[in-house]
Amino acid sequence: MARKSNIGLNTGEELLDGNENAIFNKETEGLSQGQIILKRFVRHRAAMVALVFFTTLVAIVYTALDWRIGDPRNPRFTIPGWWNYGFEDTPELLTEGCPEGILGCPTIDFVPFVDGDGVQLGQHPFGQDNIGRDYFALVMRGAQRSILVMFIIGLIATTIGTIVGALAGFFRGWTDAVLMRLVDFIITIPVIIIGSVIGFHFGNKGAAFLALLLGLFSWTGLSRLVRGEFLSLREREFVDAARVAGATNRRIIFKHILPNAIGVIIVSVTLLMSGAILLETALSFLGFGVTSPDVSLGLLISNYQDAFTTRPWLFWYPGLFIIAIALCVNFIGDGLRDAFDPRQRRRLSKKDKENAREMQSRSEMA
Amino acid sequence: MSDPVLQVRNFTVEFWVDGSWYPAAVDMNFDVQAGKTLAIVGESGSGKSTTAMGIMDLLASNARMSGSVKVKGSEMIGVTKSQLRKFRGREVAYIFQEPMTALNPVYTIGFQIVETLRTHFDMGPKAAKARAIELITLVEIPNPELSFDKYPHQLSGGQRQRAMIAQSLACDPALLIADEPTTALDVTVQAEVLDLMRGLRTKLNSAILLITHDMGVVADMADEILVMKDGLTVEHGSSDQIFNKPTHPYTQSLLKSVPKLGTVKQRAAIDNKKQPVIKLTDVTIAYPKRGRIPEFVAVKDFNLEIFPGEIVGLVGESGSGKTTVGRAAIGLIPIKSGKLEIVGKDISKATQKELFPIRRHTGIVFQDPASSLNPRLPIGESIGEPILLAGLAKGAELNHKVEELLQQVELPRSYRNRFPHELSGGQRQRVGIARALALTPDLLIADEPTSALDVSVQARFLELLLELQDKLKFACLFISHDLAVVDILAHRIAVMQDGRLVEEGDRDSILKSAKNEYTRRLIAAVPVPDPAEQKKRREARLAAK
């Protein structure tokens, strides 16, 4: 067995190492690192379901409404969406099928054969708001904004967090000290307060601009993680080997260390993104995020919080979308985390063992 | 003969991997008698540890076992966990390979021994403490009363292993399973721990199941030997029979590949009139102080010259500073004072930039092939990197050179596109050499390149290194803790202790007539794969005490 290569694992694992490795090698024969990770990810059932669901959701949300290129009031040309209404249209408020005294209730029907015409969307599946705007269109628009905000925050935070963390972890010394004190400084201010201030001053400049500024303040956690990873990776011998080969610092950071830290980065970014969607919602709810006439999921909830008792669907549907998106991203992140962790091995369930026994006895009989 | 303490019949362990059962140990049959030692020998992956762990059902959940294992006549296979627990620790005790990780770092060793005692016996805290101190005395840890309150990190490696042994002896187990008990220890400490185990065996009349890859340790300890390969029993017999009349070809080749001290001819001296490739004069290397940790001087006033075409072996125990010397010699660690010259250039105070041209003349092979290759790069890219960065070749020409290098270290060309994890340990280390030799350096530093390899792989690796050195004529600083390996390769040997060079000279003068006391002790402690010879040395060692 290896003389000094196993330090750091716990004993049980250590003792098993020789055999486990042999078997593990069998499992990974002829596969590249990327392929192994992909294989493990595909095997993660919850993550795969979440991924399919999320992709479908994004496709539906982004194709529902018209895309207007150029000035929104007077567009140069329009890509039509599949839904009848835009989020700014104000059709007549319908009362059909609603309880007495209530306008614009949802026409969606999940329950077949009870009353009505069975499963159908109807004219306004999610109902209408106070002035008759189609609530389905509003939720679609809100979800578009929320997902956009999520991706922009994710992108900016990843870039800054990775670079700051990599520099701090690789160079250590005063570079590390200065960068980490900057991180400390940003961490001490609650994100919700930073967000409120930004939203208050720049909320009218649109969701994308808001996301850009929020991204500038949400990279701190990631940079700490990347720094930690770099601190340990830079001590590995392949870094010394690269240095002896004559590699420059830049090459060592980007070609040798960063690809090895990519697992940590991807995982923490997915978690950061699901956090980002909640941050945007919270800010909009407080009135500091996306401002009307634009719409976001948080803003919808905030606008109709008084309607909860009489017209609860104005609350349900945006809430449902927030939960669905955040959950999906979390599940995908969870699957990625498992896939990137090389020590993660599938545990055997009793069923697996029984199946195997059955298979073997069958093959013995044959 | 009385009933055996451990009786294993038709014992098979299989692991569930990707939809099929993969056998790790097949149809094992052996007995261990009280007061005797059975050694299971084999290379990594042969299933020796699996067998040992399987006896007490300590394997991962994807393992299944069949056959029969009887400890003192009671069946162990197929019984409930609570029944097993009665035997674990009480009748069967384990000694693990890495004492630092097997002992809990947040408790004192005394506490851990007391805990074992009080789990199994109805014993008051005072009585348990008295017994624990007795045990600590038994395993010869100095100042037992004081050591009782020490934490694992306050003890040396050998003392930690002794504490482990004390803990496992707490319940007077009938069977002691020692899984590579001395692999993590230096030779001199290893000799002491083995002496201790042998003494305890006679004193307590326990049976010992010893798992190891080191034939020297086996020769020292075993009464009976079982050789394993790929999960199968290859040969089983008495120690004398296996060592002197091995019948199976695998056993024969295994014994042949174990390096033995003083069996190769002294290599012809190298002309030392030329300019040395590397010259260290009064070099001191220190790790600078960090926070409250004071500065640590790892190497002090070190002098060494290596001439073109010469291999110098640098030996010493762990912590003696030999790796530090190797790293400084290639410019990875700055030196504090003294003078360091490589191919005639003084790099004592060179900056990173000034070191770039020097890098073309040097190469290094690292200790752990698993960690020294970037896991995300195909090995072709790793090998080609020095050439690419030196600007010597690009594109197709580079590919061609990489293939040539692979051929030189006897790996198929197609391996260029493989990733490090797809290769075995020995193959990875060859890639390490190929990379180090990519720029045909004048100086090669080899930092314990064989310590992670099995003996047969090691033998092949050393042969290859000698062939390459013969052809390319580079100078080489070969760092190792294993005197027998250095003995095969080196023209000259330098011995280090506590950061100082204690002795230096050509091979024969060091091995046969060492002047320094430490060197002599180091040589005497190297286990020899020959039971008779080991016995002689053991007696000599005891007499010297």
PDB file of C-alpha atoms in Angstrom, chain A residues 83-95 98 102-107 123-139 295 300 304 311 313-314:
ATOM      1  CA  TRP A  83     -50.062  33.730 -25.282  1.00  0.00           C
ATOM      2  CA  ASN A  84     -52.998  35.929 -26.294  1.00  0.00           C
ATOM      3  CA  TYR A  85     -52.295  38.830 -23.976  1.00  0.00           C
ATOM      4  CA  GLY A  86     -49.306  41.010 -23.269  1.00  0.00           C
ATOM      5  CA  PHE A  87     -48.519  42.041 -19.704  1.00  0.00           C
ATOM      6  CA  GLU A  88     -49.545  45.631 -20.440  1.00  0.00           C
ATOM      7  CA  ASP A  89     -52.871  44.823 -22.162  1.00  0.00           C
ATOM      8  CA  THR A  90     -55.989  45.612 -20.170  1.00  0.00           C
ATOM      9  CA  PRO A  91     -58.878  43.437 -21.350  1.00  0.00           C
ATOM     10  CA  GLU A  92     -62.288  43.645 -19.774  1.00  0.00           C
ATOM     11  CA  LEU A  93     -62.663  42.167 -16.269  1.00  0.00           C
ATOM     12  CA  LEU A  94     -64.604  38.943 -16.409  1.00  0.00           C
ATOM     13  CA  THR A  95     -67.055  37.806 -13.749  1.00  0.00           C
ATOM     14  CA  CYS A  98     -66.590  33.707 -10.049  1.00  0.00           C
ATOM     15  CA  ILE A 102     -65.353  39.060  -7.095  1.00  0.00           C
ATOM     16  CA  LEU A 103     -63.902  40.030 -10.455  1.00  0.00           C
ATOM     17  CA  GLY A 104     -61.289  38.347 -12.605  1.00  0.00           C
ATOM     18  CA  CYS A 105     -60.961  34.983 -10.916  1.00  0.00           C
ATOM     19  CA  PRO A 106     -58.747  32.280 -12.487  1.00  0.00           C
ATOM     20  CA  THR A 107     -60.360  30.236 -15.229  1.00  0.00           C
ATOM     21  CA  GLN A 123     -59.363  32.777 -21.044  1.00  0.00           C
ATOM     22  CA  HIS A 124     -57.422  34.011 -18.015  1.00  0.00           C
ATOM     23  CA  PRO A 125     -55.973  30.902 -16.347  1.00  0.00           C
ATOM     24  CA  PHE A 126     -54.393  32.800 -13.450  1.00  0.00           C
ATOM     25  CA  GLY A 127     -57.193  35.379 -13.303  1.00  0.00           C
ATOM     26  CA  GLN A 128     -56.947  39.152 -13.756  1.00  0.00           C
ATOM     27  CA  ASP A 129     -55.637  41.939 -11.578  1.00  0.00           C
ATOM     28  CA  ASN A 130     -57.537  45.073 -10.379  1.00  0.00           C
ATOM     29  CA  ILE A 131     -57.537  46.820 -13.727  1.00  0.00           C
ATOM     30  CA  GLY A 132     -58.095  43.690 -15.787  1.00  0.00           C
ATOM     31  CA  ARG A 133     -54.514  42.848 -16.880  1.00  0.00           C
ATOM     32  CA  ASP A 134     -54.110  39.141 -17.604  1.00  0.00           C
ATOM     33  CA  TYR A 135     -52.380  37.662 -14.562  1.00  0.00           C
ATOM     34  CA  PHE A 136     -50.805  34.800 -16.534  1.00  0.00           C
ATOM     35  CA  ALA A 137     -49.030  37.351 -18.740  1.00  0.00           C
ATOM     36  CA  LEU A 138     -47.928  39.282 -15.658  1.00  0.00           C
ATOM     37  CA  VAL A 139     -46.525  36.182 -13.982  1.00  0.00           C
ATOM     38  CA  VAL A 295     -43.047  43.530 -13.317  1.00  0.00           C
ATOM     39  CA  LEU A 300     -46.540  41.103  -7.884  1.00  0.00           C
ATOM     40  CA  TYR A 304     -51.426  42.281  -4.025  1.00  0.00           C
ATOM     41  CA  ARG A 311     -58.394  36.887  -4.110  1.00  0.00           C
ATOM     42  CA  TRP A 313     -54.608  33.462  -6.439  1.00  0.00           C
ATOM     43  CA  LEU A 314     -52.917  36.840  -6.931  1.00  0.00           C
TER      44      LEU A 314
END
